[in-house]
């Protein structure tokens, strides 16, 4: 039989997963029914609300209590929690008044993490930069596997080349930075096959494997790698793109938009070209309405048709207004 403390912690770990019958718990822990009842009582005395139900489908389950007792997390859960809390501390939540509580929670997590997990968490935090906050419509999430993120972060920490598998095939890259923006992840890397800098959507990376080859620092494509990624997103990172002539100075338009929404090119003192994109035409229409400036859509034709539909709908909505 395991020592009492170890056994009780194992019992708590089981109960955090799901409800168990007494016989299941006794068998899993290799203890008697009497020892199980004693261990259940120990958990209750520590503040864990363990509920017992009689009958053929009865058993033990962990309920909600009036206080917050300690939690038991496995390795993957601990890393996920620490990374999520770390992103919240960096401002990724958009909530203004929780930073102090988040910092305290993160400090507690990092204090108890084993060294092997601390390295994973710190590698991902140190390798990650947070993109600018945005307002208005948010694009759909693009979730990524945690294993891919931790592999890329470790390679950035160790300056080790990585082989990544994309939909278009496998390529070797030198990873430099992870950028988190709008719940999406991008890898800034130097592609060893095309000999070019790339901002790779991590959601498109099916597999990542580190190599044994280390690399030295290269001149970066931009001193501000967040800006580099934002320009990439605006010009190539969306499902649909549009070219719009805005009847306003380029400086005025730049001041109104998020860097990831579009790239602005001056035509003359009073006109500029806006190259923009989104995952849906409807989102581009929202962006354009938020400009509060006169504009002309140069393409695509589908966006022109959508704006004509919106114009007719808006016109009809006010024709009978007093």
Tab-separated table of N, CA, C and O in Angstrom, residues 138-140 181-182 184 186 230-242 258-262 275-280 283-284 287:
chain	number	residue	atom	x	y	z
A	138	UNK	N	-13.883	40.281	-34.978
A	138	UNK	CA	-12.722	39.418	-34.804
A	138	UNK	C	-12.861	38.203	-35.697
A	138	UNK	O	-13.918	37.600	-35.801
A	139	UNK	N	-11.764	37.822	-36.346
A	139	UNK	CA	-11.780	36.688	-37.251
A	139	UNK	C	-11.916	35.384	-36.454
A	139	UNK	O	-11.606	35.322	-35.268
A	140	UNK	N	-12.393	34.306	-37.102
A	140	UNK	CA	-12.517	33.021	-36.407
A	140	UNK	C	-11.172	32.545	-35.869
A	140	UNK	O	-10.118	32.854	-36.427
A	181	UNK	N	-1.590	36.824	-32.138
A	181	UNK	CA	-2.457	37.965	-32.465
A	181	UNK	C	-3.870	37.454	-32.735
A	181	UNK	O	-4.062	36.541	-33.525
A	182	UNK	N	-4.850	38.050	-32.037
A	182	UNK	CA	-6.248	37.662	-32.201
A	182	UNK	C	-6.438	36.147	-32.074
A	182	UNK	O	-7.101	35.502	-32.865
A	184	UNK	N	-4.515	33.855	-32.751
A	184	UNK	CA	-3.841	33.128	-33.818
A	184	UNK	C	-2.334	33.199	-33.581
A	184	UNK	O	-1.832	34.141	-32.967
A	186	UNK	N	1.658	32.903	-35.284
A	186	UNK	CA	2.479	32.989	-36.484
A	186	UNK	C	3.938	32.773	-36.093
A	186	UNK	O	4.383	33.222	-35.030
A	230	UNK	N	2.300	41.628	-39.136
A	230	UNK	CA	1.074	42.358	-39.456
A	230	UNK	C	0.996	42.690	-40.948
A	230	UNK	O	-0.069	42.592	-41.558
A	231	UNK	N	2.117	43.089	-41.537
A	231	UNK	CA	2.116	43.376	-42.979
A	231	UNK	C	1.842	42.110	-43.777
A	231	UNK	O	1.122	42.136	-44.791
A	232	UNK	N	2.413	40.994	-43.337
A	232	UNK	CA	2.171	39.721	-44.024
A	232	UNK	C	0.684	39.352	-43.959
A	232	UNK	O	0.091	38.938	-44.968
A	233	UNK	N	0.089	39.496	-42.798
A	233	UNK	CA	-1.334	39.162	-42.645
A	233	UNK	C	-2.176	40.038	-43.555
A	233	UNK	O	-3.098	39.562	-44.233
A	234	UNK	N	-1.867	41.324	-43.569
A	234	UNK	CA	-2.676	42.250	-44.361
A	234	UNK	C	-2.601	41.959	-45.855
A	234	UNK	O	-3.595	42.092	-46.575
A	235	UNK	N	-1.427	41.545	-46.338
A	235	UNK	CA	-1.255	41.377	-47.780
A	235	UNK	C	-1.511	39.965	-48.285
A	235	UNK	O	-1.940	39.784	-49.432
A	236	UNK	N	-1.261	38.940	-47.441
A	236	UNK	CA	-1.387	37.567	-47.936
A	236	UNK	C	-2.079	36.622	-46.973
A	236	UNK	O	-2.372	35.487	-47.353
A	237	UNK	N	-2.306	37.048	-45.735
A	237	UNK	CA	-2.721	36.105	-44.705
A	237	UNK	C	-4.202	35.846	-44.579
A	237	UNK	O	-4.630	35.181	-43.636
A	238	UNK	N	-5.012	36.366	-45.505
A	238	UNK	CA	-6.455	36.199	-45.388
A	238	UNK	C	-7.031	35.373	-46.538
A	238	UNK	O	-6.394	35.205	-47.580
A	239	UNK	N	-8.241	34.884	-46.352
A	239	UNK	CA	-8.893	34.090	-47.404
A	239	UNK	C	-9.312	34.960	-48.582
A	239	UNK	O	-9.333	34.507	-49.725
A	240	UNK	N	-9.710	36.203	-48.309
A	240	UNK	CA	-10.122	37.117	-49.383
A	240	UNK	C	-9.373	38.438	-49.208
A	240	UNK	O	-9.061	38.845	-48.083
A	241	UNK	N	-9.057	39.085	-50.325
A	241	UNK	CA	-8.338	40.351	-50.301
A	241	UNK	C	-9.063	41.364	-51.176
A	241	UNK	O	-9.827	40.995	-52.076
A	242	UNK	N	-8.803	42.634	-50.904
A	242	UNK	CA	-9.457	43.690	-51.670
A	242	UNK	C	-8.483	44.840	-51.895
A	242	UNK	O	-7.575	45.081	-51.084
A	258	UNK	N	-5.924	49.287	-38.159
A	258	UNK	CA	-4.953	48.406	-37.515
A	258	UNK	C	-3.949	47.933	-38.562
A	258	UNK	O	-4.313	47.710	-39.717
A	259	UNK	N	-2.670	47.785	-38.200
A	259	UNK	CA	-1.676	47.360	-39.202
A	259	UNK	C	-2.006	46.058	-39.893
A	259	UNK	O	-1.607	45.848	-41.038
A	260	UNK	N	-2.744	45.146	-39.211
A	260	UNK	CA	-3.075	43.872	-39.833
A	260	UNK	C	-4.261	43.967	-40.766
A	260	UNK	O	-4.539	43.045	-41.522
A	261	UNK	N	-4.989	45.080	-40.700
A	261	UNK	CA	-6.168	45.223	-41.550
A	261	UNK	C	-5.777	45.581	-42.967
A	261	UNK	O	-6.441	45.184	-43.924
A	262	UNK	N	-4.693	46.339	-43.134
A	262	UNK	CA	-4.356	46.713	-44.494
A	262	UNK	C	-3.027	47.416	-44.620
A	262	UNK	O	-2.451	47.911	-43.647
A	275	UNK	N	-4.732	48.152	-49.459
A	275	UNK	CA	-4.763	46.719	-49.735
A	275	UNK	C	-5.142	46.034	-48.428
A	275	UNK	O	-4.392	46.098	-47.442
A	276	UNK	N	-6.301	45.389	-48.407
A	276	UNK	CA	-6.821	44.844	-47.161
A	276	UNK	C	-7.323	43.425	-47.367
A	276	UNK	O	-7.455	42.947	-48.504
A	277	UNK	N	-7.626	42.751	-46.267
A	277	UNK	CA	-8.106	41.371	-46.363
A	277	UNK	C	-8.823	40.946	-45.102
A	277	UNK	O	-8.796	41.614	-44.069
A	278	UNK	N	-9.478	39.795	-45.185
A	278	UNK	CA	-10.201	39.203	-44.051
A	278	UNK	C	-10.539	37.773	-44.440
A	278	UNK	O	-10.247	37.324	-45.556
A	279	UNK	N	-11.178	37.062	-43.540
A	279	UNK	CA	-11.611	35.707	-43.847
A	279	UNK	C	-12.991	35.679	-44.488
A	279	UNK	O	-13.482	34.615	-44.845
A	280	UNK	N	-13.640	36.845	-44.627
A	280	UNK	CA	-14.955	36.914	-45.265
A	280	UNK	C	-15.150	38.304	-45.851
A	280	UNK	O	-14.658	39.299	-45.297
A	283	UNK	N	-16.625	40.922	-43.525
A	283	UNK	CA	-15.727	41.593	-42.585
A	283	UNK	C	-15.038	42.781	-43.251
A	283	UNK	O	-14.879	43.844	-42.633
A	284	UNK	N	-14.638	42.626	-44.513
A	284	UNK	CA	-14.023	43.751	-45.226
A	284	UNK	C	-15.017	44.902	-45.332
A	284	UNK	O	-14.652	46.075	-45.166
A	287	UNK	N	-14.941	46.769	-42.131
A	287	UNK	CA	-13.742	47.591	-42.026
A	287	UNK	C	-13.899	48.887	-42.827
A	287	UNK	O	-13.560	49.975	-42.352
